[in-house]
mmCIF file of C-alpha atoms in Angstrom:
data_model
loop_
_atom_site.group_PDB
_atom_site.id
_atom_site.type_symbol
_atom_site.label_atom_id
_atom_site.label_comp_id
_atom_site.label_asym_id
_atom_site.label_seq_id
_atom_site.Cartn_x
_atom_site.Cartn_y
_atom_site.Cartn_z
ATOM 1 C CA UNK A 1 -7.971 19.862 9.417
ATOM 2 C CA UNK A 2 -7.028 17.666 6.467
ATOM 3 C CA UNK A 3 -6.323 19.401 3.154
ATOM 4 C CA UNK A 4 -9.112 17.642 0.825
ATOM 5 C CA UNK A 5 -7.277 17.021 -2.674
ATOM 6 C CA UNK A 6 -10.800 15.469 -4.081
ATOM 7 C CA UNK A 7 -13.933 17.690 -4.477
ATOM 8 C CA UNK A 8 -16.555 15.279 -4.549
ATOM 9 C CA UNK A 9 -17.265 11.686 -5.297
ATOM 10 C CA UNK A 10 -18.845 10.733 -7.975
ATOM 11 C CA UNK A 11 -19.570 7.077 -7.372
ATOM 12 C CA UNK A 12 -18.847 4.526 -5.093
ATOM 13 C CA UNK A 13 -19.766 0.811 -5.422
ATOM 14 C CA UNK A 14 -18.712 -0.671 -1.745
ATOM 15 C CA UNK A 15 -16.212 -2.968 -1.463
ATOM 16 C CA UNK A 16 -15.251 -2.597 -5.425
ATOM 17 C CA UNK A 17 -15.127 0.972 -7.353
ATOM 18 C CA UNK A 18 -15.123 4.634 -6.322
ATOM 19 C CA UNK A 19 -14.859 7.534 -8.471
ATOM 20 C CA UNK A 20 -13.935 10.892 -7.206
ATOM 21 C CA UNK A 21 -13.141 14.506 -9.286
ATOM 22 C CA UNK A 22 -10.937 17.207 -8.414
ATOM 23 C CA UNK A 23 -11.403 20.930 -10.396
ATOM 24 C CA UNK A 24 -7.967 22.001 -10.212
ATOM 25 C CA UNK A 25 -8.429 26.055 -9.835
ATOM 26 C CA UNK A 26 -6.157 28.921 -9.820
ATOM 27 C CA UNK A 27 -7.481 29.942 -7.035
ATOM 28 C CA UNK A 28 -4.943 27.288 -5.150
ATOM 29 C CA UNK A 29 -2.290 28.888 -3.428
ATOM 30 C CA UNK A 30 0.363 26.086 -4.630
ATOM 31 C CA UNK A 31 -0.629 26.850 -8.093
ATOM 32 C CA UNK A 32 1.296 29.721 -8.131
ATOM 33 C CA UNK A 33 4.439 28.391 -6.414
ATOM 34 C CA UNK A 34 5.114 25.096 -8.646
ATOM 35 C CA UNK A 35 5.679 25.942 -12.176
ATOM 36 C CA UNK A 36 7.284 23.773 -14.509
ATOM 37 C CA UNK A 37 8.408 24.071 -18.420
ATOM 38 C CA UNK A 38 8.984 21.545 -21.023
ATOM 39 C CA UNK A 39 11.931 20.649 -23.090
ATOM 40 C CA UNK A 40 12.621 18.119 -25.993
ATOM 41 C CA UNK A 41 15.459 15.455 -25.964
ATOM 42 C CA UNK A 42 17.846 18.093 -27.135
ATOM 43 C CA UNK A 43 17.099 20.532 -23.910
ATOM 44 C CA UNK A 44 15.419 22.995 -25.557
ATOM 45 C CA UNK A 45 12.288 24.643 -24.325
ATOM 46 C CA UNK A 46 9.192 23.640 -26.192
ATOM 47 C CA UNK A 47 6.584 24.887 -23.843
ATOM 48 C CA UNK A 48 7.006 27.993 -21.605
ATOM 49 C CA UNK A 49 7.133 27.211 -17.464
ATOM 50 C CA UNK A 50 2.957 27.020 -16.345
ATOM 51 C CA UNK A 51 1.625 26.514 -13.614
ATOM 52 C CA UNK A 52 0.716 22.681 -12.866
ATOM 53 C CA UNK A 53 -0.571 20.644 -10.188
ATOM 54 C CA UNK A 54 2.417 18.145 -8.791
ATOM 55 C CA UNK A 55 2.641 14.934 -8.926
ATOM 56 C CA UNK A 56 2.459 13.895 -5.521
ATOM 57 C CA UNK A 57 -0.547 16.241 -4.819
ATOM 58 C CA UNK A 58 -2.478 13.987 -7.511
ATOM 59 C CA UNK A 59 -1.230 10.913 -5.874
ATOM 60 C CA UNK A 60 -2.318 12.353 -2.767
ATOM 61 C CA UNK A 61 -5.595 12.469 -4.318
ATOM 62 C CA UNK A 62 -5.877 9.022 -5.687
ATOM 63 C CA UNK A 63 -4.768 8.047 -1.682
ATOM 64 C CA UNK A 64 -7.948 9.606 -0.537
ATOM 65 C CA UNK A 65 -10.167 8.473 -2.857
ATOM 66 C CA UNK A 66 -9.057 4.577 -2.376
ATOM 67 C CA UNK A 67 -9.016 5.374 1.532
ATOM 68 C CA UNK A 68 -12.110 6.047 1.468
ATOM 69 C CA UNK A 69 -13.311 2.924 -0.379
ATOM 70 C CA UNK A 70 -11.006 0.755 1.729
ATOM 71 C CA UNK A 71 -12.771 2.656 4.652
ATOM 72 C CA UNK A 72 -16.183 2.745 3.547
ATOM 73 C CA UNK A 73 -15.951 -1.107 2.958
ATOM 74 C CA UNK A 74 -15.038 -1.428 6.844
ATOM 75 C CA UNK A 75 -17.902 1.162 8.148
ATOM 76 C CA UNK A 76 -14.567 3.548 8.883
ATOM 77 C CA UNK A 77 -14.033 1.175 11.800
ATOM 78 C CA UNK A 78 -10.420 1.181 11.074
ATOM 79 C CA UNK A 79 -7.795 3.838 10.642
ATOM 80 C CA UNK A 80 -6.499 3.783 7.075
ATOM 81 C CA UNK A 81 -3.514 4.694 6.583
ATOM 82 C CA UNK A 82 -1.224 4.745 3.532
ATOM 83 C CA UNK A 83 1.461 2.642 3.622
ATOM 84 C CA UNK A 84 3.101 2.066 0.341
ATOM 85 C CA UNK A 85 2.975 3.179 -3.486
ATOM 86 C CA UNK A 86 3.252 0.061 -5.001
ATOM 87 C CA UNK A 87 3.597 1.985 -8.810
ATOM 88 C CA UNK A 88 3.107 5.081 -9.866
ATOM 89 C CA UNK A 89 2.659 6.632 -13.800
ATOM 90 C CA UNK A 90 1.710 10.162 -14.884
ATOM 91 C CA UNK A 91 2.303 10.615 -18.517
ATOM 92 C CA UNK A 92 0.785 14.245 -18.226
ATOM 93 C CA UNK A 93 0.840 17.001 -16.730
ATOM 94 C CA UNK A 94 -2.647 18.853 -15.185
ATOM 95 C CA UNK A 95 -2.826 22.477 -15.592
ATOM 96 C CA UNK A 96 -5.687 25.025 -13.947
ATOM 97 C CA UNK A 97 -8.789 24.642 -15.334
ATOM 98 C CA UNK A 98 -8.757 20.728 -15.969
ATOM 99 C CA UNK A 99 -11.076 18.655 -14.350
ATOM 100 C CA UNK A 100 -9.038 15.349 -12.401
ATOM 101 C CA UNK A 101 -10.899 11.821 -11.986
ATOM 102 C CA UNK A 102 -9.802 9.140 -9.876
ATOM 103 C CA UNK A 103 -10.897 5.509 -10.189
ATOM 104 C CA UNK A 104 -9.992 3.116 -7.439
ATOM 105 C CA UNK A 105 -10.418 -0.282 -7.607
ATOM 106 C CA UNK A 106 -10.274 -2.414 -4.603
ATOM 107 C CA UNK A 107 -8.195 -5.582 -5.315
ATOM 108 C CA UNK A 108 -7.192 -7.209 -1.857
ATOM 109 C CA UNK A 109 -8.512 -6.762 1.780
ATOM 110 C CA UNK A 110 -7.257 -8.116 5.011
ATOM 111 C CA UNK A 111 -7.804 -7.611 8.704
ATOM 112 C CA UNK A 112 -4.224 -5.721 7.800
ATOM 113 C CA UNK A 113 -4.860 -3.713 5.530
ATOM 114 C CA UNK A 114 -5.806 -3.554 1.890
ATOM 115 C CA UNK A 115 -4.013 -2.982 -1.544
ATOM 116 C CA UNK A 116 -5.930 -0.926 -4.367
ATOM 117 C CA UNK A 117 -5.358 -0.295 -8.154
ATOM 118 C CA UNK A 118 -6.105 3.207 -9.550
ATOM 119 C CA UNK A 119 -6.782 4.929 -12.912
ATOM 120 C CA UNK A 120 -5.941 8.763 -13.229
ATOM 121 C CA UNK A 121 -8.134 10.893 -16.062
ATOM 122 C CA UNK A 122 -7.964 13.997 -17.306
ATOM 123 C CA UNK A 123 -10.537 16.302 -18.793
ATOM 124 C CA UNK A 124 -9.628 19.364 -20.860
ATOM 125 C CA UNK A 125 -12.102 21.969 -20.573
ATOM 126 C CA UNK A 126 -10.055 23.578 -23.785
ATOM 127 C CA UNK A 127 -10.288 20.632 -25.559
ATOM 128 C CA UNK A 128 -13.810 18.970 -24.141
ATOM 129 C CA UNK A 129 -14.089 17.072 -27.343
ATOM 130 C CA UNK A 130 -11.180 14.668 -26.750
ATOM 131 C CA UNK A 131 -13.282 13.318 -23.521
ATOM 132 C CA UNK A 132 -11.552 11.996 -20.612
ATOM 133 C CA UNK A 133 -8.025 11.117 -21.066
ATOM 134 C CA UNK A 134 -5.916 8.350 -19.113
ATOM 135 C CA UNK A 135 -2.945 10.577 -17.865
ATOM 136 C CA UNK A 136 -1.867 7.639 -15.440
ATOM 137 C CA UNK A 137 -2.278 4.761 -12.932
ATOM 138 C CA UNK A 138 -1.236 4.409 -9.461
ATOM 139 C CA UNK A 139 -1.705 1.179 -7.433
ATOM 140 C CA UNK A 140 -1.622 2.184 -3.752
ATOM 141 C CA UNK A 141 -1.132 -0.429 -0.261
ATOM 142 C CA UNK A 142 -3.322 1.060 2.848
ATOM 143 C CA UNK A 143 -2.879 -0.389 6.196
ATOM 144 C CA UNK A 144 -4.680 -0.181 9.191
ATOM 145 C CA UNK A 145 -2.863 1.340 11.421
ATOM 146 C CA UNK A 146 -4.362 -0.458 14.607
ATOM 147 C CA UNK A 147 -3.446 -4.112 12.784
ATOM 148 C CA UNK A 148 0.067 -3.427 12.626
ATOM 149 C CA UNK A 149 2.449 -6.101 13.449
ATOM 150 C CA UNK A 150 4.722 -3.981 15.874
ATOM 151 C CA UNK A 151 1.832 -3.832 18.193
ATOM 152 C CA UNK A 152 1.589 -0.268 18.668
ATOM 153 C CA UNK A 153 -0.931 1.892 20.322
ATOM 154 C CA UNK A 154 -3.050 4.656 18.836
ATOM 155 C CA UNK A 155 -6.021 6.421 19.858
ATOM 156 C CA UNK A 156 -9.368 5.217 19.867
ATOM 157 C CA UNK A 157 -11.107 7.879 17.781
ATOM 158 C CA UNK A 158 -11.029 7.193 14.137
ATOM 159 C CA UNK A 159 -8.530 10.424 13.750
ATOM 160 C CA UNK A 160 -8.139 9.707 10.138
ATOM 161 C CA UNK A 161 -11.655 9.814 8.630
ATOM 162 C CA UNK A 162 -12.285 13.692 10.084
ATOM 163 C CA UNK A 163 -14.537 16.132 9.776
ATOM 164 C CA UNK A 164 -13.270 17.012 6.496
ATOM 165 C CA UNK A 165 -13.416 13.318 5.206
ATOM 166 C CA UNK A 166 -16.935 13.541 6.705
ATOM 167 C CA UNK A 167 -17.776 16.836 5.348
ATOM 168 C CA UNK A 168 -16.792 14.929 1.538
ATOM 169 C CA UNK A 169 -19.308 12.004 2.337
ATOM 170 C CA UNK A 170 -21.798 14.508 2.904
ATOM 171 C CA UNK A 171 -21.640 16.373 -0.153
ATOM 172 C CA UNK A 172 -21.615 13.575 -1.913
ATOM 173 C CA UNK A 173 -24.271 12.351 -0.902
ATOM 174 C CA UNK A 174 -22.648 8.909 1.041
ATOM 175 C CA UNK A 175 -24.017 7.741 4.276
ATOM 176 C CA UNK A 176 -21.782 9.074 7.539
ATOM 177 C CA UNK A 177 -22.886 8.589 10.487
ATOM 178 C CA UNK A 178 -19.347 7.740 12.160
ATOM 179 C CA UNK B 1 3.942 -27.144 -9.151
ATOM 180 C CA UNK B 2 7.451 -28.445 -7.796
ATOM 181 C CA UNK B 3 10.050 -26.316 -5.794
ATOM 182 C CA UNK B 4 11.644 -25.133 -8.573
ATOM 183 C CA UNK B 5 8.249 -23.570 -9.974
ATOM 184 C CA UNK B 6 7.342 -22.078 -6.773
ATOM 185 C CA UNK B 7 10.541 -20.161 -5.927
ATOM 186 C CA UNK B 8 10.520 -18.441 -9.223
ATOM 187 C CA UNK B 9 7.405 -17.105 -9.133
ATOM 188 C CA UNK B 10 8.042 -16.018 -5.156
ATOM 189 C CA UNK B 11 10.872 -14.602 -7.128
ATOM 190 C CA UNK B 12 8.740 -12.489 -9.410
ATOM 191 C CA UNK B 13 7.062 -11.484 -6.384
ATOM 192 C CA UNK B 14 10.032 -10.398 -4.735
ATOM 193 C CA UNK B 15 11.193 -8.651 -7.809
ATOM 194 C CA UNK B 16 8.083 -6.686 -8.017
ATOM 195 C CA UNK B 17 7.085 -5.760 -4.128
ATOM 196 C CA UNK B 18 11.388 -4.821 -3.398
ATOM 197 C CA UNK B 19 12.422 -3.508 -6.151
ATOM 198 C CA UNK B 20 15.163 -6.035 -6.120
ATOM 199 C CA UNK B 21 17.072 -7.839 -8.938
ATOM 200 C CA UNK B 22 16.400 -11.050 -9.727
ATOM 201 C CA UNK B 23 19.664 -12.344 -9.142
ATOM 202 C CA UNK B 24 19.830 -11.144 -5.701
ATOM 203 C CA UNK B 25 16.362 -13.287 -4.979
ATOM 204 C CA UNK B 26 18.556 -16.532 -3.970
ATOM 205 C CA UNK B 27 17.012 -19.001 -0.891
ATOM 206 C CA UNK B 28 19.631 -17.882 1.368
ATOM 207 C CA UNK B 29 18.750 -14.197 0.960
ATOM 208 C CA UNK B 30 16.793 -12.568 4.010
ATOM 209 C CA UNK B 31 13.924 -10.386 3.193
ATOM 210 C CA UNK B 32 14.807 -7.407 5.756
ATOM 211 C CA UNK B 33 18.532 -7.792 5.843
ATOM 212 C CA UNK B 34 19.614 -8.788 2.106
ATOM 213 C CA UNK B 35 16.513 -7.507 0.102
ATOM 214 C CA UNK B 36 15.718 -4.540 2.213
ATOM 215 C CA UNK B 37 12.255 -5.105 3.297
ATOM 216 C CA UNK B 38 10.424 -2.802 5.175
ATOM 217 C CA UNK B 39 7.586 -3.729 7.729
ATOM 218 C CA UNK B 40 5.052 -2.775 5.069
ATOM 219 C CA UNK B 41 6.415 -4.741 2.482
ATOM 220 C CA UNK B 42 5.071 -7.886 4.642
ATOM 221 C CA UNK B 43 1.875 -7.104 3.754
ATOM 222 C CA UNK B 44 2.944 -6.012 0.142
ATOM 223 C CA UNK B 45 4.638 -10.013 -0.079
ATOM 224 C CA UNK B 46 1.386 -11.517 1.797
ATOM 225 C CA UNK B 47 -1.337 -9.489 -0.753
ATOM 226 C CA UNK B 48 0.945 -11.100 -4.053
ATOM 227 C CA UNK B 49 1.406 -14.292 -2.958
ATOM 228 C CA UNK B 50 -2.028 -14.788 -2.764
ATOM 229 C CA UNK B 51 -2.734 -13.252 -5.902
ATOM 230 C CA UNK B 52 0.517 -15.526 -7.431
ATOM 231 C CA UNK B 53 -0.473 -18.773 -6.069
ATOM 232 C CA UNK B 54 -4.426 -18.375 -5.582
ATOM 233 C CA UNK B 55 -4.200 -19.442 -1.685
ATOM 234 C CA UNK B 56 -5.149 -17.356 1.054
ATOM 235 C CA UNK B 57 -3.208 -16.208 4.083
ATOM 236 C CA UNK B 58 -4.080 -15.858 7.250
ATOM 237 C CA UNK B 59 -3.217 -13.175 9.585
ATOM 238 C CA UNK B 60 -0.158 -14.441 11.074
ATOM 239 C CA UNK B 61 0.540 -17.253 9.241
ATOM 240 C CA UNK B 62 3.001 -16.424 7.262
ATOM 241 C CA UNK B 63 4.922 -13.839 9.754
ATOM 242 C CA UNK B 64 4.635 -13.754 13.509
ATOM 243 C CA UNK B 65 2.368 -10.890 14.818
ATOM 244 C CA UNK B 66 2.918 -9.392 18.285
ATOM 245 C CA UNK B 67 5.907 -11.245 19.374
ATOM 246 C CA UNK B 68 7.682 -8.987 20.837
ATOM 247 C CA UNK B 69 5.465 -6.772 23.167
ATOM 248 C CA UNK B 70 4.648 -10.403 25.137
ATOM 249 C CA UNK B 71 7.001 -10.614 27.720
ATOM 250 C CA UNK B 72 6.368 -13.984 28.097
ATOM 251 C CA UNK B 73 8.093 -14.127 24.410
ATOM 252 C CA UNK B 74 10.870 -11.524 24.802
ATOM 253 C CA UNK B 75 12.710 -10.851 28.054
ATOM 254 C CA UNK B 76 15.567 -8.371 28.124
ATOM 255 C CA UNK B 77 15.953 -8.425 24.377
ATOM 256 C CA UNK B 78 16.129 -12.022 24.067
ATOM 257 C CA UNK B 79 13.744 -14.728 22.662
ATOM 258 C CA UNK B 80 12.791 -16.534 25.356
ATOM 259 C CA UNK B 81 12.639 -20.748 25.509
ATOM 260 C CA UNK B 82 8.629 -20.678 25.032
ATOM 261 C CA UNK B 83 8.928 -18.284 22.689
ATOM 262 C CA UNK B 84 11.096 -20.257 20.425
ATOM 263 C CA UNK B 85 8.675 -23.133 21.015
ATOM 264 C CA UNK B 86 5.526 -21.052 20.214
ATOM 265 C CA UNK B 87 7.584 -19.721 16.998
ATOM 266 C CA UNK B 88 8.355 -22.649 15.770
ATOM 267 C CA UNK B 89 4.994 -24.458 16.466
ATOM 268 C CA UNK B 90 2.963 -21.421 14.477
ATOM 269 C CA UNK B 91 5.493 -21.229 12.252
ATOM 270 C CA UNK B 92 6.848 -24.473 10.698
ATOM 271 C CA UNK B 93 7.779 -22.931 7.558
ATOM 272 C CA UNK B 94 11.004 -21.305 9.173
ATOM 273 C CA UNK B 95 14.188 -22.659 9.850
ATOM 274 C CA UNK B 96 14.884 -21.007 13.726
ATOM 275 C CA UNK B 97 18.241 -23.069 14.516
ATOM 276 C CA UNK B 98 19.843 -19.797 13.835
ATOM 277 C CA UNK B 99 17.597 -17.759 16.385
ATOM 278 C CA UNK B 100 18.031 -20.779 18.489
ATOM 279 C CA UNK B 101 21.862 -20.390 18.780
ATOM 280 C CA UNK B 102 21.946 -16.850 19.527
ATOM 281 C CA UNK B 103 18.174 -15.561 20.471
ATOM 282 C CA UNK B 104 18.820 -11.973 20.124
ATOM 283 C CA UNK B 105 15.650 -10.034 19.372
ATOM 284 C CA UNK B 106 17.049 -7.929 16.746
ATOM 285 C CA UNK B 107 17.664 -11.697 15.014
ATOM 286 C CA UNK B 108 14.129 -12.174 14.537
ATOM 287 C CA UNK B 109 14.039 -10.731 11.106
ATOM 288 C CA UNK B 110 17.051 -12.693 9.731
ATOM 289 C CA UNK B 111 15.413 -15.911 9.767
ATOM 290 C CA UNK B 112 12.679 -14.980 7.335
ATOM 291 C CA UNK B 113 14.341 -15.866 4.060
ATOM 292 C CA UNK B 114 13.316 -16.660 0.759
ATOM 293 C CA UNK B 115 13.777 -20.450 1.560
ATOM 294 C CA UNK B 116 11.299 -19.644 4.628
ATOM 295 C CA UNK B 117 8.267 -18.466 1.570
ATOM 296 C CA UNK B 118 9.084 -21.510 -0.813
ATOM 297 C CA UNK B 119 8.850 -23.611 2.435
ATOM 298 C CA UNK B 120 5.533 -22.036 3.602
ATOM 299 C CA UNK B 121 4.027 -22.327 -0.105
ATOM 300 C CA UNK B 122 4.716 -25.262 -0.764
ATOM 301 C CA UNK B 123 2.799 -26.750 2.531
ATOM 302 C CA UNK B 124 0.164 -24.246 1.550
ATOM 303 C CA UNK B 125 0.190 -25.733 -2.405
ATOM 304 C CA UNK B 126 0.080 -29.072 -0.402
ATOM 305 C CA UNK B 127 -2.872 -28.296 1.536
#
């Protein structure tokens, strides 16, 4: 099983644009194992250690939410596999109770792979009326994995797009019948 | 664009997909061996030189694909004769005299240098 880090997409123009949301609870185990403070120039604590969501589980989110528009553009024929983070910028930090939207952009596609460009928002339920809020962008490379130039084998069934990918589509609303 | 115009902005693509300097970006320099590129970066290089120079490439053009699981390519960890011919006749764009003189496999990746992408975009450019 595949640990989901979106909750649902939102909307998904093939071969260009998906948008996907992740609720970040504190109802998350990790949530209460990564807590970080912050300090000014000087060192000195300006905001008490909270509990936030890390960095690498957001850009774990953006990854599935361009897989699955590289995927989706290919009817999931191939296995799509991250390969590189070609940049990555979070200016902010997102705490429980915010609301997390990815926008991937599809920008290049080859029978190798593909390369995507991503916008990270963030919505403050405590603060609704300042909107969304750009927190970040992270531009991602996916390759597919039976393209690769060393040749190697892997197994037939499409292994990455699982049941829990699948489960995603489902609930919102996207045709899977793969 | 002349030669000059084309290896700077291979440069700035360098630059950007190794996270190299851009003094270290010189014609002689081998992607793998004196920029550190790693298999994926291939396709990182291939996806921004065709958003650089407005050209597509095609799989395998650029990079040989498959080489060495062919045994009619690689025997006993050595390029064979017809695989330095087939090399050199899909790839023009690289110089191979080094591969040529000793055709150890683990070579292969040395003779893709900067030189080898100015070469290859240039023909491209050409048409």
């Amino acid at each position: 099983m595949r640990w989901m880090w979106i909750d649902r997409v939102v909307e998904l123009v093939a071969g260009e644009r998906l948008v996907a949301v992740k609720n970040v609870s504190l109802a998350e185990d990790y949530l209460h194992e990564h807590f970080a403070e912050v300090r000014d120039e000087a060192g000195v604590v300006v905001r008490t250690a909270l509990p936030v969501m890390p960095g690498a589980l957001i850009l774990e989110g953006m990854a599935q939410a361009a897989g699955i528009l590289v995927g989706h553009a290919e009817g999931f024929a191939e296995k799509v596999i991250l390969a590189k983070v070609t940049r990555a910028r979070l200016d902010r930090e997102a705490l429980p109770g915010m609301t997390l939207r990815y926008t991937a952009e599809l920008v290049q596609q080859s029978p190798q792979g593909a390369s995507t460009k991503g916008r990270v928002e963030l919505f403050d339920h405590g603060d609704a009326d300042a909107g969304w809020v750009e927190i970040g962008q992270i531009d991602l490379i996916f390759s597919h994995l039976d393209q690769n130039m060393a040749g190697a084998e892997f197994p037939e069934h499409n292994f990455v797009f699982s049941e829990s990918f699948r489960t995603l589509l489902r609930t919102s609303g996207i045709a899977c019948d793969f | 664009m002349n030669r000059d115009e084309i290896f700077a902005k291979i440069q700035g693509v360098l630059v950007e997909a190794l996270g190299v300097d851009d003094d270290e970006v010189t014609l002689e320099a081998s992607l793998a061996g004196d920029l550190g590129a790693e298999s994926i970066d291939f396709l990182d290089i291939v996806f921004q030189l065709e958003q650089a120079f407005g050209f597509q490439i095609g799989q395998g053009e650029l990079f040989p694909e498959n080489v060495t699981q062919d045994p009619d390519f690689v025997q006993d960890g050595l390029v064979t004769a017809k695989g330095l011919v087939m090399l050199k006749e899909r790839l023009p764009h690289i110089d191979f005299s080094a591969l040529e003189a000793d055709p150890q496999i683990t070579r292969v990746a040395q003779v893709f240098t900067v030189d080898a992408l100015v070469n290859f975009c240039e023909r491209k450019l050409a048409g």
